[in-house]
């Protein structure tokens, strides 16, 4: 039997690119709520393996419209997950009738869509071709949107917890003085003034195959630079921001036995609801590590 063809239940939507597997994973996790995967799948009327593959980002194609409709109907009412959000994460954008104000598709969505088409038609493009340009543009936009999402989420979290926030200049994002590292962005805040910290550097990492292998190596790189110049002595804390629970849990297990002098942490954000879910502060020698965020999982 051949693979079932994906049915389009929404003719007023247009596909602009591949599904956002990370976004779908987070949405389905939120929709599931406190229910077990089996219970949620039963309420959706789909196989447990279908839900598992979405959450663990194992699908190689877009989800069927029928599955998205079922998930939206069974979603936890407090999750904020809607059919529109699910469709958007599945690479779909609603068409706007002629004469309606506002763009149907953003320029970034056009770039992503064209890059996907180029990738499907030419697996090894000429480095000087327009196909390679489109792919590089898509990668650049992906990094920019991840950084912006992290920055806006953390700014909001600081303000919601009653702290002062100021984005700092390019020069202040560089540490140490050897200029071997520049953060994705930096915030000046009074959240850790009692510890002598006034500047917070952030490195953004997204969930990829291998579950955070690059995340751990990035933190180890930061540790190595801390031996050259202590960020604590310059009033700096450094955090790696991640967007999937598997990444922070791996870091928590990996660094559980560490004891360090500087201030390093991993911060888990919810890219759907734009909030901080967890912060794992790597244990310090004096035991003073603590999170300034009122995280949602009660840690």
PDB file of C-alpha atoms in Angstrom, residues 10-271:
ATOM      1  CA  UNK A  10      -7.839  24.426   3.908  1.00  0.00           C
ATOM      2  CA  UNK A  11      -7.877  25.663   0.308  1.00  0.00           C
ATOM      3  CA  UNK A  12      -7.655  29.257   1.560  1.00  0.00           C
ATOM      4  CA  UNK A  13      -4.152  28.562   2.900  1.00  0.00           C
ATOM      5  CA  UNK A  14      -0.920  28.428   0.903  1.00  0.00           C
ATOM      6  CA  UNK A  15       2.225  26.486   1.793  1.00  0.00           C
ATOM      7  CA  UNK A  16       5.244  28.817   1.938  1.00  0.00           C
ATOM      8  CA  UNK A  17       7.890  26.401   3.132  1.00  0.00           C
ATOM      9  CA  UNK A  18       8.694  23.327   5.146  1.00  0.00           C
ATOM     10  CA  UNK A  19       7.053  22.647   8.493  1.00  0.00           C
ATOM     11  CA  UNK A  20       8.680  24.226  11.555  1.00  0.00           C
ATOM     12  CA  UNK A  21       9.357  20.967  13.409  1.00  0.00           C
ATOM     13  CA  UNK A  22      10.466  22.770  16.573  1.00  0.00           C
ATOM     14  CA  UNK A  23       7.387  24.972  16.600  1.00  0.00           C
ATOM     15  CA  UNK A  24       5.063  22.005  16.043  1.00  0.00           C
ATOM     16  CA  UNK A  25       6.793  20.079  18.819  1.00  0.00           C
ATOM     17  CA  UNK A  26       6.315  22.914  21.311  1.00  0.00           C
ATOM     18  CA  UNK A  27       2.700  23.467  20.266  1.00  0.00           C
ATOM     19  CA  UNK A  28       1.785  19.795  20.619  1.00  0.00           C
ATOM     20  CA  UNK A  29       3.551  19.590  23.999  1.00  0.00           C
ATOM     21  CA  UNK A  30       1.517  22.583  25.158  1.00  0.00           C
ATOM     22  CA  UNK A  31      -1.686  21.120  23.705  1.00  0.00           C
ATOM     23  CA  UNK A  32      -1.076  17.833  25.523  1.00  0.00           C
ATOM     24  CA  UNK A  33      -0.868  19.579  28.858  1.00  0.00           C
ATOM     25  CA  UNK A  34      -0.652  17.264  31.862  1.00  0.00           C
ATOM     26  CA  UNK A  35      -2.095  14.276  30.008  1.00  0.00           C
ATOM     27  CA  UNK A  36       0.012  11.282  29.092  1.00  0.00           C
ATOM     28  CA  UNK A  37       0.938  10.869  25.462  1.00  0.00           C
ATOM     29  CA  UNK A  38      -1.354   7.834  25.201  1.00  0.00           C
ATOM     30  CA  UNK A  39      -4.329   9.665  26.704  1.00  0.00           C
ATOM     31  CA  UNK A  40      -3.807  12.680  24.484  1.00  0.00           C
ATOM     32  CA  UNK A  41      -3.468  10.538  21.357  1.00  0.00           C
ATOM     33  CA  UNK A  42      -6.684   8.708  22.255  1.00  0.00           C
ATOM     34  CA  UNK A  43      -8.556  11.991  22.652  1.00  0.00           C
ATOM     35  CA  UNK A  44      -7.192  13.107  19.284  1.00  0.00           C
ATOM     36  CA  UNK A  45      -8.219   9.821  17.706  1.00  0.00           C
ATOM     37  CA  UNK A  46      -4.731   9.153  16.333  1.00  0.00           C
ATOM     38  CA  UNK A  47      -1.972   6.659  17.070  1.00  0.00           C
ATOM     39  CA  UNK A  48       0.341   7.422  19.963  1.00  0.00           C
ATOM     40  CA  UNK A  49       3.265   7.076  17.552  1.00  0.00           C
ATOM     41  CA  UNK A  50       1.845   9.968  15.491  1.00  0.00           C
ATOM     42  CA  UNK A  51       1.948  12.326  18.495  1.00  0.00           C
ATOM     43  CA  UNK A  52       5.341  10.976  19.551  1.00  0.00           C
ATOM     44  CA  UNK A  53       6.862  11.624  16.127  1.00  0.00           C
ATOM     45  CA  UNK A  54       5.635  15.232  16.136  1.00  0.00           C
ATOM     46  CA  UNK A  55       6.900  15.943  19.662  1.00  0.00           C
ATOM     47  CA  UNK A  56      10.271  14.292  18.979  1.00  0.00           C
ATOM     48  CA  UNK A  57      10.528  15.932  15.534  1.00  0.00           C
ATOM     49  CA  UNK A  58      10.888  12.663  13.666  1.00  0.00           C
ATOM     50  CA  UNK A  59       8.584  13.553  10.773  1.00  0.00           C
ATOM     51  CA  UNK A  60      10.210  14.230   7.417  1.00  0.00           C
ATOM     52  CA  UNK A  61       7.084  15.754   5.840  1.00  0.00           C
ATOM     53  CA  UNK A  62       4.365  18.161   6.904  1.00  0.00           C
ATOM     54  CA  UNK A  63       1.617  16.853   9.185  1.00  0.00           C
ATOM     55  CA  UNK A  64      -1.696  16.027   7.588  1.00  0.00           C
ATOM     56  CA  UNK A  65      -4.496  18.547   7.979  1.00  0.00           C
ATOM     57  CA  UNK A  66      -6.649  15.896   9.685  1.00  0.00           C
ATOM     58  CA  UNK A  67      -4.074  15.403  12.457  1.00  0.00           C
ATOM     59  CA  UNK A  68      -3.758  19.150  13.053  1.00  0.00           C
ATOM     60  CA  UNK A  69      -7.527  19.535  13.292  1.00  0.00           C
ATOM     61  CA  UNK A  70      -7.697  16.660  15.793  1.00  0.00           C
ATOM     62  CA  UNK A  71      -4.896  18.160  17.925  1.00  0.00           C
ATOM     63  CA  UNK A  72      -6.538  21.588  17.953  1.00  0.00           C
ATOM     64  CA  UNK A  73      -9.858  20.124  19.096  1.00  0.00           C
ATOM     65  CA  UNK A  74      -8.257  18.079  21.891  1.00  0.00           C
ATOM     66  CA  UNK A  75      -5.823  20.801  23.005  1.00  0.00           C
ATOM     67  CA  UNK A  76      -5.693  21.800  26.655  1.00  0.00           C
ATOM     68  CA  UNK A  77      -7.982  24.864  26.871  1.00  0.00           C
ATOM     69  CA  UNK A  78      -5.325  26.706  28.899  1.00  0.00           C
ATOM     70  CA  UNK A  79      -2.541  26.039  26.387  1.00  0.00           C
ATOM     71  CA  UNK A  80      -3.419  28.790  23.934  1.00  0.00           C
ATOM     72  CA  UNK A  81      -2.879  26.359  21.063  1.00  0.00           C
ATOM     73  CA  UNK A  82      -5.156  27.081  18.118  1.00  0.00           C
ATOM     74  CA  UNK A  83      -5.632  25.577  14.683  1.00  0.00           C
ATOM     75  CA  UNK A  84      -4.201  28.768  13.162  1.00  0.00           C
ATOM     76  CA  UNK A  85      -0.965  28.397  15.162  1.00  0.00           C
ATOM     77  CA  UNK A  86      -0.673  24.738  14.203  1.00  0.00           C
ATOM     78  CA  UNK A  87      -1.196  25.519  10.518  1.00  0.00           C
ATOM     79  CA  UNK A  88       1.401  28.309  10.662  1.00  0.00           C
ATOM     80  CA  UNK A  89       3.961  25.949  12.215  1.00  0.00           C
ATOM     81  CA  UNK A  90       3.088  23.446   9.493  1.00  0.00           C
ATOM     82  CA  UNK A  91       4.287  25.942   6.873  1.00  0.00           C
ATOM     83  CA  UNK A  92       0.852  27.317   5.930  1.00  0.00           C
ATOM     84  CA  UNK A  93      -0.163  30.965   5.558  1.00  0.00           C
ATOM     85  CA  UNK A  94      -3.732  32.138   5.059  1.00  0.00           C
ATOM     86  CA  UNK A  95      -4.477  33.856   1.775  1.00  0.00           C
ATOM     87  CA  UNK A  96      -5.796  37.385   2.046  1.00  0.00           C
ATOM     88  CA  UNK A  97      -8.624  38.345  -0.354  1.00  0.00           C
ATOM     89  CA  UNK A  98      -7.826  40.934  -2.989  1.00  0.00           C
ATOM     90  CA  UNK A  99      -8.192  44.446  -1.687  1.00  0.00           C
ATOM     91  CA  UNK A 100      -7.462  43.487   1.914  1.00  0.00           C
ATOM     92  CA  UNK A 101      -4.763  45.561   3.569  1.00  0.00           C
ATOM     93  CA  UNK A 102      -1.660  43.755   4.742  1.00  0.00           C
ATOM     94  CA  UNK A 103       0.812  41.367   3.139  1.00  0.00           C
ATOM     95  CA  UNK A 104      -0.225  37.819   2.335  1.00  0.00           C
ATOM     96  CA  UNK A 105       3.284  36.434   2.753  1.00  0.00           C
ATOM     97  CA  UNK A 106       6.262  38.117   4.387  1.00  0.00           C
ATOM     98  CA  UNK A 107       9.580  38.498   2.527  1.00  0.00           C
ATOM     99  CA  UNK A 108      11.206  36.035   4.914  1.00  0.00           C
ATOM    100  CA  UNK A 109       8.545  33.422   4.163  1.00  0.00           C
ATOM    101  CA  UNK A 110       9.179  33.880   0.434  1.00  0.00           C
ATOM    102  CA  UNK A 111      12.905  33.298   0.972  1.00  0.00           C
ATOM    103  CA  UNK A 112      12.239  30.168   3.045  1.00  0.00           C
ATOM    104  CA  UNK A 113       9.814  28.829   0.452  1.00  0.00           C
ATOM    105  CA  UNK A 114      12.172  29.432  -2.476  1.00  0.00           C
ATOM    106  CA  UNK A 115      15.098  27.942  -0.554  1.00  0.00           C
ATOM    107  CA  UNK A 116      13.068  24.804   0.147  1.00  0.00           C
ATOM    108  CA  UNK A 117      12.207  24.450  -3.533  1.00  0.00           C
ATOM    109  CA  UNK A 118      15.860  24.949  -4.497  1.00  0.00           C
ATOM    110  CA  UNK A 119      16.930  22.301  -2.014  1.00  0.00           C
ATOM    111  CA  UNK A 120      14.409  19.789  -3.327  1.00  0.00           C
ATOM    112  CA  UNK A 121      15.448  20.338  -6.954  1.00  0.00           C
ATOM    113  CA  UNK A 122      19.214  20.536  -6.505  1.00  0.00           C
ATOM    114  CA  UNK A 123      20.851  18.751  -3.579  1.00  0.00           C
ATOM    115  CA  UNK A 124      24.377  20.018  -4.414  1.00  0.00           C
ATOM    116  CA  UNK A 125      24.096  23.520  -5.897  1.00  0.00           C
ATOM    117  CA  UNK A 126      26.933  25.518  -7.356  1.00  0.00           C
ATOM    118  CA  UNK A 127      28.451  27.678  -4.548  1.00  0.00           C
ATOM    119  CA  UNK A 128      27.976  30.728  -6.794  1.00  0.00           C
ATOM    120  CA  UNK A 129      24.408  29.914  -7.838  1.00  0.00           C
ATOM    121  CA  UNK A 130      21.217  31.681  -6.784  1.00  0.00           C
ATOM    122  CA  UNK A 131      20.089  28.436  -5.123  1.00  0.00           C
ATOM    123  CA  UNK A 132      23.001  28.586  -2.703  1.00  0.00           C
ATOM    124  CA  UNK A 133      22.285  32.254  -2.066  1.00  0.00           C
ATOM    125  CA  UNK A 134      18.683  31.406  -1.148  1.00  0.00           C
ATOM    126  CA  UNK A 135      19.757  28.659   1.223  1.00  0.00           C
ATOM    127  CA  UNK A 136      22.290  30.912   2.925  1.00  0.00           C
ATOM    128  CA  UNK A 137      19.658  33.645   3.183  1.00  0.00           C
ATOM    129  CA  UNK A 138      17.240  31.201   4.814  1.00  0.00           C
ATOM    130  CA  UNK A 139      19.895  30.145   7.335  1.00  0.00           C
ATOM    131  CA  UNK A 140      20.659  33.777   8.145  1.00  0.00           C
ATOM    132  CA  UNK A 141      16.964  34.571   8.649  1.00  0.00           C
ATOM    133  CA  UNK A 142      16.540  31.500  10.863  1.00  0.00           C
ATOM    134  CA  UNK A 143      19.387  32.655  13.110  1.00  0.00           C
ATOM    135  CA  UNK A 144      18.060  36.212  13.204  1.00  0.00           C
ATOM    136  CA  UNK A 145      14.542  35.126  14.163  1.00  0.00           C
ATOM    137  CA  UNK A 146      15.857  32.772  16.865  1.00  0.00           C
ATOM    138  CA  UNK A 147      17.964  35.566  18.341  1.00  0.00           C
ATOM    139  CA  UNK A 148      15.069  38.052  18.211  1.00  0.00           C
ATOM    140  CA  UNK A 149      12.690  35.554  19.800  1.00  0.00           C
ATOM    141  CA  UNK A 150      15.151  34.857  22.635  1.00  0.00           C
ATOM    142  CA  UNK A 151      15.897  38.539  23.175  1.00  0.00           C
ATOM    143  CA  UNK A 152      12.252  39.633  23.304  1.00  0.00           C
ATOM    144  CA  UNK A 153      11.309  36.722  25.581  1.00  0.00           C
ATOM    145  CA  UNK A 154      14.091  37.468  28.064  1.00  0.00           C
ATOM    146  CA  UNK A 155      13.487  41.220  28.043  1.00  0.00           C
ATOM    147  CA  UNK A 156       9.856  40.551  28.891  1.00  0.00           C
ATOM    148  CA  UNK A 157      10.815  38.057  31.628  1.00  0.00           C
ATOM    149  CA  UNK A 158      13.160  40.549  33.296  1.00  0.00           C
ATOM    150  CA  UNK A 159      10.540  43.289  33.233  1.00  0.00           C
ATOM    151  CA  UNK A 160       7.800  40.965  34.513  1.00  0.00           C
ATOM    152  CA  UNK A 161      10.041  40.090  37.469  1.00  0.00           C
ATOM    153  CA  UNK A 162      10.530  43.781  38.263  1.00  0.00           C
ATOM    154  CA  UNK A 163      14.076  44.274  36.972  1.00  0.00           C
ATOM    155  CA  UNK A 164      15.638  47.069  34.952  1.00  0.00           C
ATOM    156  CA  UNK A 165      16.596  46.143  31.387  1.00  0.00           C
ATOM    157  CA  UNK A 166      18.849  47.852  28.828  1.00  0.00           C
ATOM    158  CA  UNK A 167      20.262  46.370  25.632  1.00  0.00           C
ATOM    159  CA  UNK A 168      23.995  47.053  25.506  1.00  0.00           C
ATOM    160  CA  UNK A 169      26.278  48.078  22.644  1.00  0.00           C
ATOM    161  CA  UNK A 170      28.158  45.804  20.277  1.00  0.00           C
ATOM    162  CA  UNK A 171      31.427  46.426  22.145  1.00  0.00           C
ATOM    163  CA  UNK A 172      29.904  45.282  25.448  1.00  0.00           C
ATOM    164  CA  UNK A 173      28.869  41.975  23.855  1.00  0.00           C
ATOM    165  CA  UNK A 174      32.515  40.985  23.326  1.00  0.00           C
ATOM    166  CA  UNK A 175      34.243  38.865  25.992  1.00  0.00           C
ATOM    167  CA  UNK A 176      36.990  38.267  26.869  1.00  0.00           C
ATOM    168  CA  UNK A 177      39.394  41.033  25.915  1.00  0.00           C
ATOM    169  CA  UNK A 178      41.064  38.721  23.403  1.00  0.00           C
ATOM    170  CA  UNK A 179      37.878  39.264  21.329  1.00  0.00           C
ATOM    171  CA  UNK A 180      37.520  35.515  20.707  1.00  0.00           C
ATOM    172  CA  UNK A 181      33.830  35.537  21.578  1.00  0.00           C
ATOM    173  CA  UNK A 182      30.867  37.806  20.883  1.00  0.00           C
ATOM    174  CA  UNK A 183      27.476  37.048  22.383  1.00  0.00           C
ATOM    175  CA  UNK A 184      24.327  36.948  20.259  1.00  0.00           C
ATOM    176  CA  UNK A 185      23.013  39.768  22.434  1.00  0.00           C
ATOM    177  CA  UNK A 186      23.596  41.280  25.869  1.00  0.00           C
ATOM    178  CA  UNK A 187      21.427  42.943  28.503  1.00  0.00           C
ATOM    179  CA  UNK A 188      22.401  45.280  31.310  1.00  0.00           C
ATOM    180  CA  UNK A 189      20.173  44.646  34.331  1.00  0.00           C
ATOM    181  CA  UNK A 190      19.993  45.033  38.106  1.00  0.00           C
ATOM    182  CA  UNK A 191      18.786  41.451  38.589  1.00  0.00           C
ATOM    183  CA  UNK A 192      22.141  40.272  39.993  1.00  0.00           C
ATOM    184  CA  UNK A 193      23.632  43.451  41.441  1.00  0.00           C
ATOM    185  CA  UNK A 194      24.004  41.815  44.867  1.00  0.00           C
ATOM    186  CA  UNK A 195      26.384  39.324  43.242  1.00  0.00           C
ATOM    187  CA  UNK A 196      28.316  42.103  41.512  1.00  0.00           C
ATOM    188  CA  UNK A 197      26.860  41.261  38.088  1.00  0.00           C
ATOM    189  CA  UNK A 198      25.463  44.042  35.901  1.00  0.00           C
ATOM    190  CA  UNK A 199      25.835  42.623  32.374  1.00  0.00           C
ATOM    191  CA  UNK A 200      24.348  39.378  31.041  1.00  0.00           C
ATOM    192  CA  UNK A 201      25.572  37.800  27.786  1.00  0.00           C
ATOM    193  CA  UNK A 202      23.349  35.364  25.870  1.00  0.00           C
ATOM    194  CA  UNK A 203      24.114  32.672  23.308  1.00  0.00           C
ATOM    195  CA  UNK A 204      21.072  31.254  21.451  1.00  0.00           C
ATOM    196  CA  UNK A 205      20.852  27.577  20.503  1.00  0.00           C
ATOM    197  CA  UNK A 206      18.009  25.788  18.716  1.00  0.00           C
ATOM    198  CA  UNK A 207      16.955  22.157  18.987  1.00  0.00           C
ATOM    199  CA  UNK A 208      18.675  20.105  16.282  1.00  0.00           C
ATOM    200  CA  UNK A 209      19.405  16.468  15.527  1.00  0.00           C
ATOM    201  CA  UNK A 210      21.711  15.215  18.258  1.00  0.00           C
ATOM    202  CA  UNK A 211      19.748  16.980  21.018  1.00  0.00           C
ATOM    203  CA  UNK A 212      22.016  19.795  22.049  1.00  0.00           C
ATOM    204  CA  UNK A 213      25.417  18.399  21.147  1.00  0.00           C
ATOM    205  CA  UNK A 214      26.376  21.879  19.991  1.00  0.00           C
ATOM    206  CA  UNK A 215      24.887  23.338  23.179  1.00  0.00           C
ATOM    207  CA  UNK A 216      27.227  21.410  25.473  1.00  0.00           C
ATOM    208  CA  UNK A 217      30.265  22.134  23.307  1.00  0.00           C
ATOM    209  CA  UNK A 218      29.414  25.857  23.322  1.00  0.00           C
ATOM    210  CA  UNK A 219      29.314  25.934  27.130  1.00  0.00           C
ATOM    211  CA  UNK A 220      32.613  24.034  27.310  1.00  0.00           C
ATOM    212  CA  UNK A 221      34.101  26.639  24.979  1.00  0.00           C
ATOM    213  CA  UNK A 222      32.877  29.382  27.318  1.00  0.00           C
ATOM    214  CA  UNK A 223      34.417  27.562  30.288  1.00  0.00           C
ATOM    215  CA  UNK A 224      37.757  27.503  28.479  1.00  0.00           C
ATOM    216  CA  UNK A 225      37.625  31.255  27.887  1.00  0.00           C
ATOM    217  CA  UNK A 226      36.744  31.811  31.550  1.00  0.00           C
ATOM    218  CA  UNK A 227      40.160  30.420  32.470  1.00  0.00           C
ATOM    219  CA  UNK A 228      41.737  33.154  30.350  1.00  0.00           C
ATOM    220  CA  UNK A 229      39.602  35.918  31.838  1.00  0.00           C
ATOM    221  CA  UNK A 230      36.948  35.498  34.512  1.00  0.00           C
ATOM    222  CA  UNK A 231      33.635  37.043  33.385  1.00  0.00           C
ATOM    223  CA  UNK A 232      32.634  37.381  37.047  1.00  0.00           C
ATOM    224  CA  UNK A 233      35.509  39.786  37.660  1.00  0.00           C
ATOM    225  CA  UNK A 234      34.124  42.000  34.892  1.00  0.00           C
ATOM    226  CA  UNK A 235      30.588  41.851  36.288  1.00  0.00           C
ATOM    227  CA  UNK A 236      29.355  39.450  33.593  1.00  0.00           C
ATOM    228  CA  UNK A 237      27.078  36.413  33.654  1.00  0.00           C
ATOM    229  CA  UNK A 238      26.818  34.177  30.566  1.00  0.00           C
ATOM    230  CA  UNK A 239      23.840  32.019  29.602  1.00  0.00           C
ATOM    231  CA  UNK A 240      23.048  29.654  26.757  1.00  0.00           C
ATOM    232  CA  UNK A 241      19.385  30.048  25.774  1.00  0.00           C
ATOM    233  CA  UNK A 242      17.642  26.914  24.445  1.00  0.00           C
ATOM    234  CA  UNK A 243      14.140  26.249  23.150  1.00  0.00           C
ATOM    235  CA  UNK A 244      13.522  22.584  23.947  1.00  0.00           C
ATOM    236  CA  UNK A 245      13.311  20.823  27.310  1.00  0.00           C
ATOM    237  CA  UNK A 246      15.589  17.980  26.134  1.00  0.00           C
ATOM    238  CA  UNK A 247      18.461  20.448  25.770  1.00  0.00           C
ATOM    239  CA  UNK A 248      18.314  21.851  29.307  1.00  0.00           C
ATOM    240  CA  UNK A 249      17.781  18.418  30.860  1.00  0.00           C
ATOM    241  CA  UNK A 250      20.871  17.141  29.068  1.00  0.00           C
ATOM    242  CA  UNK A 251      22.832  20.127  30.381  1.00  0.00           C
ATOM    243  CA  UNK A 252      21.502  19.609  33.918  1.00  0.00           C
ATOM    244  CA  UNK A 253      22.687  15.990  33.888  1.00  0.00           C
ATOM    245  CA  UNK A 254      26.024  16.791  32.241  1.00  0.00           C
ATOM    246  CA  UNK A 255      27.011  19.612  34.621  1.00  0.00           C
ATOM    247  CA  UNK A 256      25.380  18.347  37.834  1.00  0.00           C
ATOM    248  CA  UNK A 257      28.742  17.551  39.444  1.00  0.00           C
ATOM    249  CA  UNK A 258      30.490  20.780  38.414  1.00  0.00           C
ATOM    250  CA  UNK A 259      31.550  23.504  40.818  1.00  0.00           C
ATOM    251  CA  UNK A 260      32.665  26.771  39.205  1.00  0.00           C
ATOM    252  CA  UNK A 261      33.624  30.297  40.270  1.00  0.00           C
ATOM    253  CA  UNK A 262      31.833  32.223  37.547  1.00  0.00           C
ATOM    254  CA  UNK A 263      28.146  32.655  36.713  1.00  0.00           C
ATOM    255  CA  UNK A 264      26.977  30.407  33.870  1.00  0.00           C
ATOM    256  CA  UNK A 265      23.528  28.994  33.173  1.00  0.00           C
ATOM    257  CA  UNK A 266      21.173  27.438  30.643  1.00  0.00           C
ATOM    258  CA  UNK A 267      17.806  29.126  30.136  1.00  0.00           C
ATOM    259  CA  UNK A 268      14.834  27.313  28.595  1.00  0.00           C
ATOM    260  CA  UNK A 269      12.316  29.534  26.840  1.00  0.00           C
ATOM    261  CA  UNK A 270       8.887  28.702  25.437  1.00  0.00           C
ATOM    262  CA  UNK A 271       9.010  30.087  21.877  1.00  0.00           C
TER     263      UNK A 271
END
